C-alpha positions as semicolon CSV with decimal commas, in nm:
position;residue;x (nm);y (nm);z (nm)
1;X;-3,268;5,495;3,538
2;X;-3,428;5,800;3,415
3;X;-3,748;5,768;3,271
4;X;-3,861;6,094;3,020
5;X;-4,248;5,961;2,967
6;X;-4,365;6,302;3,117
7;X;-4,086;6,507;2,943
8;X;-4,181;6,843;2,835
9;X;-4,330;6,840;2,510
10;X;-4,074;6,844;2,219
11;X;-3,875;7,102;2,000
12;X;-3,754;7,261;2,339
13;X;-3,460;7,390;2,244
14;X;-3,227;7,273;2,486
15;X;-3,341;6,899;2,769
16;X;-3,104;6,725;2,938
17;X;-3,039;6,367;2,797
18;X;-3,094;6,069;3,004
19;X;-3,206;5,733;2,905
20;X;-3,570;5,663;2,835
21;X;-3,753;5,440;3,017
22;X;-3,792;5,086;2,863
23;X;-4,116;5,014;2,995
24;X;-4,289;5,304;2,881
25;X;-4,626;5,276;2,771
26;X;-4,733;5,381;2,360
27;X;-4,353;5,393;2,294
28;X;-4,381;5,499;1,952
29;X;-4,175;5,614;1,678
30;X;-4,137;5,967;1,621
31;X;-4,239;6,207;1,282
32;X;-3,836;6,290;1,274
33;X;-3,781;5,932;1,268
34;X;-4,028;5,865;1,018
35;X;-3,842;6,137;0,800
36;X;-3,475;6,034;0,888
37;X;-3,635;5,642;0,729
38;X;-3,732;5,814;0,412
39;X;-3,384;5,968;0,361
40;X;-3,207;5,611;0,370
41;X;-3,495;5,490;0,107
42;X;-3,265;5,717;-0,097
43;X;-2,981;5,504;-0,049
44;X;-3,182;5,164;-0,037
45;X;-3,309;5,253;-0,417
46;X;-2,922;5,331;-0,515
47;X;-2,810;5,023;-0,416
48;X;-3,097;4,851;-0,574
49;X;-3,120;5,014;-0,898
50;X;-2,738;4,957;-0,936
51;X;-2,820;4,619;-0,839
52;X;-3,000;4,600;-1,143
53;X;-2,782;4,706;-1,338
54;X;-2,528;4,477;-1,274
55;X;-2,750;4,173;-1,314
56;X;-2,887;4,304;-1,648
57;X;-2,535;4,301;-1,771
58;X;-2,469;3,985;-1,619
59;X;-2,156;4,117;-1,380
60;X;-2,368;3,892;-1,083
61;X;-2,028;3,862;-0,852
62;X;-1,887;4,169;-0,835
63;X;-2,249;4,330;-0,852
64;X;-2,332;4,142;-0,530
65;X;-2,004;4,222;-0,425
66;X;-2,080;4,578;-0,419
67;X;-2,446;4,539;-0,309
68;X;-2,361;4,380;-0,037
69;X;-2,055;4,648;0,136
70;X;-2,246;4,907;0,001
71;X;-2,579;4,789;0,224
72;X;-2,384;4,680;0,514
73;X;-2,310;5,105;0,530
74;X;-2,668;5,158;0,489
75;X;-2,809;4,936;0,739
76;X;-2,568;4,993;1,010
77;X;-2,579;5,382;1,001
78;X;-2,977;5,307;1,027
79;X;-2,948;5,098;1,296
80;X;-2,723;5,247;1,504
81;X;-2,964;5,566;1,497
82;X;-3,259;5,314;1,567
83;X;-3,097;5,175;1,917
84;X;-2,958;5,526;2,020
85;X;-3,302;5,683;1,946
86;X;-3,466;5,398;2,165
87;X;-3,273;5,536;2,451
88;X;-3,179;5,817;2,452
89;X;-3,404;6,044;2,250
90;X;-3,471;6,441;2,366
91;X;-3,575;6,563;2,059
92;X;-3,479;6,918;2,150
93;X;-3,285;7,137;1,887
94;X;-2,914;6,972;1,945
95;X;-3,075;6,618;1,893
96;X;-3,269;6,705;1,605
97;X;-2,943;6,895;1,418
98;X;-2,738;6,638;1,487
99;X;-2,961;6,407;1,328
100;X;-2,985;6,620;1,009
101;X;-2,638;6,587;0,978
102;X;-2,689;6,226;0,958
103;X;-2,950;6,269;0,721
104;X;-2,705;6,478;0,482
105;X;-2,485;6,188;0,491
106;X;-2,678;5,928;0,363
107;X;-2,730;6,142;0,111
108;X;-2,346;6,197;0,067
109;X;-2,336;5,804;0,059
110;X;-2,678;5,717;-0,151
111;X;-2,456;5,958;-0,445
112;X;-2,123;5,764;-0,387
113;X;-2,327;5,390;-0,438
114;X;-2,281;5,385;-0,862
115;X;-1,893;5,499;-0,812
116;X;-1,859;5,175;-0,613
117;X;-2,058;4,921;-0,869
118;X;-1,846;5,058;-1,176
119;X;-1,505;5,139;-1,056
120;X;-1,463;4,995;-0,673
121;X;-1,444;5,391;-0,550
122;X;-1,584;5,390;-0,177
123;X;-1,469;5,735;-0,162
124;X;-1,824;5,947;-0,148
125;X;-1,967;5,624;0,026
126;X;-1,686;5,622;0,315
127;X;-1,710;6,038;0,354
128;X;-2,135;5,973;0,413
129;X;-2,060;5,709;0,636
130;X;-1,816;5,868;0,833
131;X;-2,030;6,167;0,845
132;X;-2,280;5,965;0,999
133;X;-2,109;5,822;1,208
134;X;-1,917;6,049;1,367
135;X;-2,259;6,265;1,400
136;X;-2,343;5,943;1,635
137;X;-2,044;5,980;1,873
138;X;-2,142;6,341;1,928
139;X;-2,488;6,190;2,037
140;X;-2,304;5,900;2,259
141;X;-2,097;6,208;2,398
142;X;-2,381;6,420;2,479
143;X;-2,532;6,124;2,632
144;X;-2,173;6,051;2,867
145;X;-2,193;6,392;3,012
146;X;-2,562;6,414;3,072
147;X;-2,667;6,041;3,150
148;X;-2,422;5,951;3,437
149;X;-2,584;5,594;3,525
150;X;-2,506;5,515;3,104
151;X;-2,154;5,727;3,049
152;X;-1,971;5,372;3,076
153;X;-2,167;5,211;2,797
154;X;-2,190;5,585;2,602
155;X;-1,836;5,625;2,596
156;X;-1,742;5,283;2,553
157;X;-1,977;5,344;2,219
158;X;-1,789;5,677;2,128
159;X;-1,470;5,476;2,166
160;X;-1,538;5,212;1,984
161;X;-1,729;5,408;1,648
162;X;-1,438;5,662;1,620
163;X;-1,149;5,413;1,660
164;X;-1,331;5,258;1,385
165;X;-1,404;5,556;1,145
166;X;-1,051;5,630;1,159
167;X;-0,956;5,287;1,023
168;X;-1,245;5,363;0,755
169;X;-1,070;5,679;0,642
170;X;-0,724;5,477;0,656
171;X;-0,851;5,194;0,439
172;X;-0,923;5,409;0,159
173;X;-0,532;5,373;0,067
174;X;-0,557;5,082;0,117
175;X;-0,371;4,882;-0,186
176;X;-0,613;4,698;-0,455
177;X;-0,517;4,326;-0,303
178;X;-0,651;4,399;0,012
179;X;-0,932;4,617;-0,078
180;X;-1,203;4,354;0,066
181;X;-0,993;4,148;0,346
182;X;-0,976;4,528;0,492
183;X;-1,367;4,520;0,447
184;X;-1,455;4,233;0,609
185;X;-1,215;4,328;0,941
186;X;-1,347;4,662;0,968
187;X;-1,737;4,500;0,936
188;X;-1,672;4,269;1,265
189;X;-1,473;4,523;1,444
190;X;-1,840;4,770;1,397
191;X;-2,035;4,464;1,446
192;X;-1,864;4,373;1,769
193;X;-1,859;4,776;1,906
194;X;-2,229;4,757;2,012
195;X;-2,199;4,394;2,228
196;X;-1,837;4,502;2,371
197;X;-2,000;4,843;2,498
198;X;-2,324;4,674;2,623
199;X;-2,143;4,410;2,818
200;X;-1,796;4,582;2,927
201;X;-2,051;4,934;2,986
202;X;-2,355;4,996;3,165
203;X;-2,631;4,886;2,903
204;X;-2,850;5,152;2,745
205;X;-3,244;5,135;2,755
206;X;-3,377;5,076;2,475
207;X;-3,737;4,979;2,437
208;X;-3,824;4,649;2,303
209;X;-4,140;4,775;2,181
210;X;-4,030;5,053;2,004
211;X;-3,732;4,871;1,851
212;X;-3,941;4,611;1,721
213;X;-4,182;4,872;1,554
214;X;-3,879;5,068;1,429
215;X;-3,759;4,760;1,242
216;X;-4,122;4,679;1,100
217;X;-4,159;5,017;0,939
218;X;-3,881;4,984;0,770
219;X;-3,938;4,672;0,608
220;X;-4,262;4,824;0,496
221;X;-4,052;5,077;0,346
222;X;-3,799;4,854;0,159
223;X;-4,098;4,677;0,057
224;X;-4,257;4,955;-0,047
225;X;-3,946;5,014;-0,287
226;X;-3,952;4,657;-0,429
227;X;-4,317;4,767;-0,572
228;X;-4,199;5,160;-0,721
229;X;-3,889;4,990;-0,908
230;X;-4,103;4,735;-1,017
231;X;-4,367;4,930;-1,145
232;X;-4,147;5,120;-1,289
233;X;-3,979;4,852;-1,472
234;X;-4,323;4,715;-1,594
235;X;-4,436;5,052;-1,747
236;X;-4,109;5,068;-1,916
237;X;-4,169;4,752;-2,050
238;X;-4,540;4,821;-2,167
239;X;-4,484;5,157;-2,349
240;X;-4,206;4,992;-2,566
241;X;-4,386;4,620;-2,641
242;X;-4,698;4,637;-2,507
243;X;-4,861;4,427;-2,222
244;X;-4,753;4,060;-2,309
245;X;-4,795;3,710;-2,112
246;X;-4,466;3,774;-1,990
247;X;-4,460;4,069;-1,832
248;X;-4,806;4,023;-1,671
249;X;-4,692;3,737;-1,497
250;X;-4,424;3,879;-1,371
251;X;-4,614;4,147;-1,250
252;X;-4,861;3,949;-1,073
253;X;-4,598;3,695;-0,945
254;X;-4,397;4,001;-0,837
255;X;-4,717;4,173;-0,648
256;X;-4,779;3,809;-0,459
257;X;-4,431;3,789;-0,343
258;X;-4,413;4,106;-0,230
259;X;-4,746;4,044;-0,040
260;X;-4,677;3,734;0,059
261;X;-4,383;3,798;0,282
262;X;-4,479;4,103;0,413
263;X;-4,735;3,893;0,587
264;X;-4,487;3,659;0,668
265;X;-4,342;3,920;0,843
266;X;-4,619;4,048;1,026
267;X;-4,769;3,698;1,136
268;X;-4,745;3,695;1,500
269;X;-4,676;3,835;1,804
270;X;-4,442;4,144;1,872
271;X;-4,070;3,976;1,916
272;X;-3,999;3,933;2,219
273;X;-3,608;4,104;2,282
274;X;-3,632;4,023;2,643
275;X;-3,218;3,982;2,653
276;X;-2,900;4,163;2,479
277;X;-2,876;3,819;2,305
278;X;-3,155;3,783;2,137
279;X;-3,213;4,170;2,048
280;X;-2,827;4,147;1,885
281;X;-2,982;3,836;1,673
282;X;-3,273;4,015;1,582
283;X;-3,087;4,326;1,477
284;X;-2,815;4,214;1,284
285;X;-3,033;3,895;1,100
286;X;-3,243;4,235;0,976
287;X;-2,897;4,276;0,776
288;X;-3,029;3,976;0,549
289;X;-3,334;4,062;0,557
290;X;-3,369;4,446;0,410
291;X;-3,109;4,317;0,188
292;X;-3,253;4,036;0,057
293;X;-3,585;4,211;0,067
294;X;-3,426;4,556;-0,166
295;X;-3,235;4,294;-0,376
296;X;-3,593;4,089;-0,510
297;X;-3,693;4,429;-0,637
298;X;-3,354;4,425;-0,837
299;X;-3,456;4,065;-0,933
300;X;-3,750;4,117;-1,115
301;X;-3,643;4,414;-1,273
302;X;-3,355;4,207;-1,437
303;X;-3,605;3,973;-1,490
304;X;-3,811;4,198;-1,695
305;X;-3,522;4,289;-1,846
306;X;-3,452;3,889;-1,973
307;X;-3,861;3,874;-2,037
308;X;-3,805;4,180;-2,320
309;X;-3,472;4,070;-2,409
310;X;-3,322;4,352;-2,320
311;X;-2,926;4,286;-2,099
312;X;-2,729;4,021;-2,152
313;X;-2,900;3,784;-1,831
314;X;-2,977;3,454;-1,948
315;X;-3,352;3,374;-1,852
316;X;-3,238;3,084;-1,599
317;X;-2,991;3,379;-1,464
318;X;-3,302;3,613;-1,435
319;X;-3,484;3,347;-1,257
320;X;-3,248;3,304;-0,977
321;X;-3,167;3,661;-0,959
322;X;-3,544;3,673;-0,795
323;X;-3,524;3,293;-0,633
324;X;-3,232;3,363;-0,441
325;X;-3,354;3,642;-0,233
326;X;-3,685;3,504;-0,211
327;X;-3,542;3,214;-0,039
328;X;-3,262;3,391;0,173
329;X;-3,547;3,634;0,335
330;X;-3,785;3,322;0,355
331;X;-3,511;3,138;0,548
332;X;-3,376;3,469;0,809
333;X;-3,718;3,547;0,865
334;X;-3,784;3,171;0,959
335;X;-3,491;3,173;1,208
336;X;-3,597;3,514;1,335
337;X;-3,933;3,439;1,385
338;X;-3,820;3,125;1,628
339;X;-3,550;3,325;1,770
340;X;-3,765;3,569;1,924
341;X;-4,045;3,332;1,970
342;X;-4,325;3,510;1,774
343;X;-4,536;3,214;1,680
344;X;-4,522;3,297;1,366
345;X;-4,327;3,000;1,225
346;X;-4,477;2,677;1,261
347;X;-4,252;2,448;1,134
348;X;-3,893;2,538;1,040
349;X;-3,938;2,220;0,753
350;X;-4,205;2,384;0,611
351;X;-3,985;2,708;0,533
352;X;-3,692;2,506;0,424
353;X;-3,928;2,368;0,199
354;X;-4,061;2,665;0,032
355;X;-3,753;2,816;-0,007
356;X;-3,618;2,503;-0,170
357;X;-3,941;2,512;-0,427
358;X;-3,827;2,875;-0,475
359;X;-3,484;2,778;-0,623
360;X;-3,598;2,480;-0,807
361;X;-3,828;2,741;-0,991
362;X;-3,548;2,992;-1,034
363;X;-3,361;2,700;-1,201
364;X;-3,636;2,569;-1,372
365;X;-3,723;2,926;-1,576
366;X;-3,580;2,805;-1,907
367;X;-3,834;2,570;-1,927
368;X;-4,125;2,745;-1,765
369;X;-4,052;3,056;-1,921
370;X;-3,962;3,335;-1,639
371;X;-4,315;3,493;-1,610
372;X;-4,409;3,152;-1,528
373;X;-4,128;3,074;-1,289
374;X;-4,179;3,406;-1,076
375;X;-4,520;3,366;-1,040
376;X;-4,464;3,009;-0,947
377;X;-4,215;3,182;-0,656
378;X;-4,503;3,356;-0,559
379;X;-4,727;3,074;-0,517
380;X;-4,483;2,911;-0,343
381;X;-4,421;3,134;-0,077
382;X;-4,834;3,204;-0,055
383;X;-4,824;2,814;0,031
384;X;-4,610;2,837;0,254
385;X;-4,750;3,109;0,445
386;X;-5,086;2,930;0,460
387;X;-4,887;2,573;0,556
388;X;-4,762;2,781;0,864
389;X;-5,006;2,999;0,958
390;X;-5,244;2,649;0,930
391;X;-4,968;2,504;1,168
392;X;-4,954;2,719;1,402
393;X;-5,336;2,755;1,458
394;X;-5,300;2,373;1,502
395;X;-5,072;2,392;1,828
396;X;-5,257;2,661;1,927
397;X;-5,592;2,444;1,958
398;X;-5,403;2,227;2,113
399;X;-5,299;2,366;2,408
């Protein structure tokens, strides 16, 4: 293996690709990664604010419906970049084009996501994606010829994405009736390219480190975009009513969940992706987890919505349209966090129990009103963040 730590410094036009080493020291992520995250933020607020939309006019199933292909296309362009870039990134002037064509894609796609939420059209969606993607098996290509110890696994990756892409392209004749049951096929067969090229191929070398940073930044980022639409939502809200009760707990409730699992998140140790296994868990649980993450942003800007009667949500709708979320990510990030043996769980009870209070409050917001119910949600999850983090200081003394 090839390691580049003492690669020339970068914007060279022209290095020859080989795999990075994986134990290289201060692996950290790059300014052109940085600005390739901010460019799917684009598509993240789409999918959110048409998110919203949906719930505010109480279309909930096919609104999630949409949500959720439209996401999966999102996060799996994203993450695909993420593991390539681990291992294989020159950052000369064919790497860096290459990767604003993926850039202009998600662009393509983030412009497509209302098309999809109103009439079912994946058409602009599909042509970002594919863009995208097939910008990737240029960089798996590149990688083939100029990485011999990794062509297997590089080509078996090339292989895989454009057999794929082409079914993509195909499925967009695909007759009404079988619309989603040609979704869902096409989602395992990209799900299963990765594992079938790491274990039939030579496996690339990515760095855990660097991974595991990659995938905290960017649930700062989503996180980030939970608070803009919110506060967005909020000033809307005040210039046409005024600040009332309301509002002001949602706000607060809103700013404590928000808060609340982002340290969640960030309790812990660095996760540990010591094999394929557990990396593949940790990479495609993230799924749930930006998801659920983008869609409590959508939640409580429906449920501001309910709070000024504006939509046609009822409030107990509104309620769980924040409580579900909540609890998903307070559940995935509970199994993560054990997966990859963090130490930042210390009891899985005592998440299964929080996110149960969560729905109970979601239910409950006829009768507690919904500013009271969502600030309840964030009390809840501060409680059980302090349950675990008083947990796992616990074992810790005792050991």
């Amino acid at each position: 293996m090839s390691g580049q730590a003492d690669v020339a410094p970068t914007g060279l036009l022209r290095r020859v690709m080989r795999g990075r080493d994986p134990r290289e020291e201060h692996r950290a992520a790059t300014p052109l990664e940085l600005l390739f995250d901010l460019t799917f933020v684009v598509a993240v607020s789409q999918a959110a604010a048409q998110l919203h939309h949906a719930l505010a006019e109480d279309h909930v199933g096919s609104g999630l419906a949409a949500y959720a292909a439209v996401f999966f296309a999102i996060w799996w362009a994203w993450m695909n970049f993420t593991w390539f870039a681990s291992a294989y990134d020159t950052d000369d002037v064919p790497y860096r084009l290459l990767t604003l064509l993926q850039m202009a894609g998600v662009l393509v796609l983030a412009s497509g996501v209302p098309a999809v939420f109103e009439d079912g059209d994946f058409t602009l969606v599909v042509i970002g994606y594919v863009v995208m993607r097939l910008a990737m098996v240029t960089q798996w290509l590149r990688a083939a010829i100029e990485h011999p110890e990794g062509r297997s696994g590089a080509l078996h990756y090339a292989a895989g994405i454009t057999a794929v892409q082409i079914c993509w392209i195909a499925r967009l004749w695909t007759p009404d009736a079988w619309a989603w049951t040609t979704f869902l096929i096409l989602v395992a067969a990209e799900l299963a390219v990765p594992a079938w090229a790491e274990y039939r191929g030579h496996p690339t070398s990515w760095h855990p480190g660097h991974i595991a940073e990659r995938y905290s930044l960017f649930t700062i980022i989503v996180l980030g975009e939970v608070i803009l639409g919110s506060l967005a939502a909020v000033r809307s809200a005040v210039a046409d009513h005024g600040l009332s009760t309301p509002v002001l707990l949602i706000a607060i409730g809103g700013l404590l969940l928000v808060f609340a699992l982002w340290w969640i998140y960030f309790t812990g140790n660095e996760a540990r992706l010591t094999t394929l296994r557990t990396a593949l868990v940790w990479g495609y649980g993230h799924y749930v987890v930006f998801a659920a993450l983008a869609a409590i942003g959508a939640g409580l800007e429906a449920a501001l919505d309910a709070a000024e009667h504006h939509g046609h949500l009822s409030t107990r709708g509104a309620g769980l349209s924040v409580a579900v979320p909540v609890a998903i990510a307070l559940l995935m990030l509970g199994a993560l966090h054990r997966a990859t043996r963090t130490g930042a769980v210390g009891h899985a009870l005592l998440v299964l129990a929080g996110a149960l209070v969560v729905l109970a409050l979601g239910f409950s917001a006829p009768a507690l009103g919904i500013g009271g119910a969502i600030l309840g949600m964030g009390l809840a999850v501060a409680a059980t963040l302090a349950a675990n983090l008083f947990t796992v200081r616990h074992r810790a003394e005792r050991r």
